XYZ file of C-alpha atoms in Angstrom:
242
model
C -63.954 -6.176 109.945
C -63.040 -5.761 106.343
C -63.144 -2.019 106.783
C -59.995 -1.842 108.903
C -57.602 -3.439 106.387
C -59.018 -1.344 103.586
C -58.680 1.775 105.665
C -55.105 0.881 106.523
C -54.228 0.419 102.874
C -55.814 3.751 102.032
C -53.752 5.504 104.685
C -50.573 3.921 103.355
C -51.413 4.957 99.808
C -52.163 8.534 100.845
C -48.929 8.756 102.807
C -46.943 7.405 99.910
C -48.572 9.881 97.553
C -47.859 12.750 99.874
C -44.217 11.749 100.160
C -43.764 11.522 96.393
C -45.459 14.878 95.791
C -43.193 16.436 98.356
C -40.083 15.179 96.609
C -41.314 16.350 93.180
C -41.746 12.886 91.722
C -44.844 12.484 89.650
C -46.216 9.003 89.329
C -49.386 7.505 88.259
C -51.448 5.763 90.992
C -50.565 2.173 91.121
C -53.032 -0.530 90.647
C -52.664 -1.324 94.337
C -53.845 2.137 95.410
C -56.773 2.083 93.031
C -57.762 -1.281 94.279
C -57.505 -0.129 97.864
C -59.704 2.840 97.207
C -62.314 0.678 95.620
C -62.060 -1.997 98.246
C -60.784 -4.620 95.810
C -57.737 -6.767 96.182
C -55.282 -6.421 93.323
C -51.899 -7.814 92.558
C -49.342 -5.075 92.475
C -47.410 -4.874 89.238
C -43.960 -3.469 89.660
C -43.400 -0.408 87.587
C -40.268 0.919 86.155
C -39.619 4.556 86.528
C -39.676 6.224 83.194
C -36.276 6.604 81.646
C -35.115 7.816 78.372
C -35.827 5.199 75.771
C -32.647 3.622 74.632
C -31.511 5.087 71.413
C -32.008 2.857 68.455
C -28.867 0.893 67.835
C -27.004 2.592 65.128
C -26.021 0.306 62.340
C -22.273 0.111 62.010
C -20.894 2.240 59.230
C -20.440 0.420 55.990
C -16.996 -0.974 55.658
C -15.062 0.993 53.133
C -13.541 -1.337 50.599
C -9.999 -0.164 50.067
C -9.179 0.636 46.514
C -7.166 -2.114 44.971
C -3.571 -1.301 44.317
C -2.943 -0.185 40.760
C -1.917 -3.045 38.599
C 0.329 -3.034 35.556
C -1.476 -2.686 32.287
C -2.084 -5.921 30.482
C 0.448 -5.128 27.833
C 3.454 -7.249 26.913
C 6.725 -6.028 28.353
C 8.801 -3.878 26.116
C 11.322 -6.145 24.417
C 14.905 -5.308 25.131
C 16.528 -3.277 22.522
C 18.281 -5.254 20.061
C 21.910 -5.400 20.843
C 24.269 -3.731 18.326
C 26.835 -5.656 16.255
C 30.239 -5.326 17.878
C 32.288 -5.195 14.699
C 30.104 -5.384 11.598
C 31.563 -4.409 8.274
C 29.245 -3.198 5.541
C 27.728 -6.206 3.815
C 29.158 -6.705 0.362
C 26.920 -8.247 -2.314
C 27.828 -11.625 -3.727
C 29.217 -11.776 -7.264
C 25.956 -12.345 -9.129
C 26.584 -9.865 -11.921
C 27.646 -6.953 -9.712
C 31.060 -5.319 -9.961
C 33.980 -7.090 -8.329
C 35.607 -5.664 -5.241
C 39.069 -4.179 -5.803
C 41.270 -6.866 -4.216
C 43.851 -4.613 -2.532
C 42.774 -2.731 0.551
C 42.806 1.053 0.173
C 43.141 1.101 -3.618
C 40.475 2.931 -5.654
C 39.387 2.436 -9.244
C 41.160 5.606 -10.339
C 44.476 4.172 -9.165
C 44.252 1.053 -11.327
C 46.281 0.698 -14.511
C 45.244 -1.508 -17.416
C 48.196 -3.835 -18.017
C 46.134 -6.707 -19.419
C 47.682 -6.708 -22.878
C 51.239 -5.899 -21.834
C 53.873 -8.180 -23.334
C 55.738 -10.625 -21.172
C 58.743 -12.867 -21.720
C 58.642 -15.702 -24.224
C 56.004 -13.943 -26.290
C 53.390 -14.160 -23.589
C 50.664 -11.644 -22.951
C 50.126 -10.464 -19.410
C 46.408 -11.455 -19.202
C 46.174 -9.747 -15.796
C 46.582 -6.415 -14.086
C 49.222 -5.554 -11.506
C 48.038 -3.514 -8.525
C 50.958 -1.828 -6.789
C 50.796 -1.408 -3.013
C 53.188 -1.477 -0.047
C 54.299 -4.943 1.032
C 51.990 -6.359 3.677
C 48.845 -4.582 2.423
C 45.825 -6.914 2.852
C 44.619 -8.726 -0.266
C 40.820 -9.152 -0.287
C 38.482 -11.646 -1.936
C 36.767 -9.908 -4.855
C 33.579 -11.928 -4.375
C 32.066 -14.798 -2.444
C 33.453 -18.187 -3.348
C 35.729 -21.039 -2.338
C 39.481 -21.426 -2.150
C 40.146 -24.005 -4.850
C 43.925 -24.192 -4.536
C 46.866 -22.668 -2.671
C 50.063 -22.973 -4.670
C 53.658 -21.784 -4.538
C 54.827 -21.469 -8.143
C 58.118 -20.372 -9.681
C 56.585 -17.429 -11.478
C 53.602 -16.521 -9.340
C 55.122 -17.197 -5.937
C 52.470 -17.684 -3.266
C 49.143 -17.835 -5.104
C 45.439 -18.321 -4.409
C 42.946 -19.808 -6.881
C 39.382 -18.890 -5.937
C 36.230 -20.188 -7.665
C 32.976 -18.276 -7.402
C 30.031 -20.352 -6.096
C 28.578 -21.354 -9.477
C 31.987 -22.472 -10.747
C 31.767 -20.269 -13.841
C 34.618 -17.937 -12.921
C 38.014 -18.246 -11.259
C 40.057 -15.480 -9.617
C 43.825 -15.719 -9.344
C 45.925 -13.802 -6.794
C 49.735 -14.009 -7.110
C 53.048 -12.766 -5.631
C 51.635 -12.811 -2.087
C 53.958 -12.129 0.795
C 52.030 -14.669 2.893
C 48.578 -16.164 3.301
C 46.037 -14.997 5.854
C 46.096 -17.041 9.049
C 43.930 -20.137 8.768
C 43.381 -19.931 5.013
C 42.950 -23.415 3.558
C 41.919 -25.147 0.347
C 38.167 -25.824 -0.138
C 37.420 -23.143 2.436
C 34.479 -20.829 1.692
C 35.352 -17.135 1.681
C 33.277 -13.980 1.660
C 33.633 -10.882 -0.426
C 36.121 -8.584 1.316
C 37.693 -11.360 3.394
C 41.473 -11.161 3.755
C 43.195 -13.890 1.728
C 46.790 -12.790 2.147
C 49.150 -9.816 1.866
C 50.831 -7.987 -0.982
C 54.392 -9.136 -1.618
C 56.965 -9.841 -4.310
C 57.325 -13.631 -4.274
C 57.932 -15.570 -7.500
C 59.412 -13.584 -10.369
C 58.134 -10.187 -9.133
C 60.522 -7.276 -8.679
C 61.356 -7.053 -4.934
C 61.490 -3.264 -5.311
C 57.908 -3.091 -6.616
C 55.624 -5.271 -4.487
C 52.241 -5.736 -6.116
C 49.280 -8.058 -6.562
C 49.034 -9.882 -9.871
C 45.289 -10.462 -10.402
C 43.527 -12.493 -13.107
C 39.923 -13.410 -13.952
C 39.074 -16.553 -15.958
C 35.808 -17.824 -17.404
C 35.930 -21.565 -16.810
C 34.904 -24.301 -19.199
C 32.870 -27.399 -18.330
C 35.968 -29.148 -17.007
C 36.456 -26.393 -14.367
C 40.221 -26.195 -14.894
C 41.674 -22.715 -14.368
C 44.579 -23.222 -16.754
C 42.095 -23.901 -19.571
C 39.771 -20.987 -18.857
C 39.294 -17.859 -20.962
C 41.193 -14.847 -19.611
C 39.050 -11.754 -19.009
C 40.388 -8.245 -18.514
C 39.939 -7.416 -14.793
C 40.403 -3.667 -15.336
C 36.852 -2.750 -16.501
C 35.346 -5.275 -14.101
C 37.065 -3.749 -11.069
C 36.171 -0.228 -12.166
C 32.507 -1.105 -12.626
C 32.600 -0.496 -16.380
C 31.673 -4.097 -17.188
C 29.979 -6.962 -15.423
C 30.561 -10.660 -15.540
């Protein structure tokens, strides 16, 4: 009785093999067929038709790290160019033994005349030099210092008494047409600063406007009328120093 089932299985296996050979499909005998041929019962294991093995998963390409944007060099920023002075005059040295500045604008040393010893009325000596210039010409401070006194005298007209910083010397400017705007007593002034303007006030000849200029070496009491008169001519020309 066992022969009939086995024979039936064998027929099925042969038919299946014939059908597969006819269609050009090559397979290995299954475990079921082998078992049938040998008369043994076997559990059929489903088979998967061969297929191309899946390609190995390709690893994703390495992420390209974008180059960082160029950064500014670690150097301090270039400082802005120094701004230029809008109206800077050439610096004039203070009166510390250097020559005095000629006190009338535009006048040179060659134009000066030595009138220091000229005779004046009542047996007086001039003790100054007169610097002729058109009325209204700026009168300049000969050195750094302070305005000690502004005075309107009968002889000198509008005058300026200037002391240099140490108080050893006094400079006297006379016959001014007017003072510079804002000029005041005890005011510090710089070499070359405008003190006033050439004129003919006092006992000066109106037809010959000029600056009457004196230099005095002061005593311990610091009183200009008691100082020693010095000839301004060689001082202004650079031939002598204080």
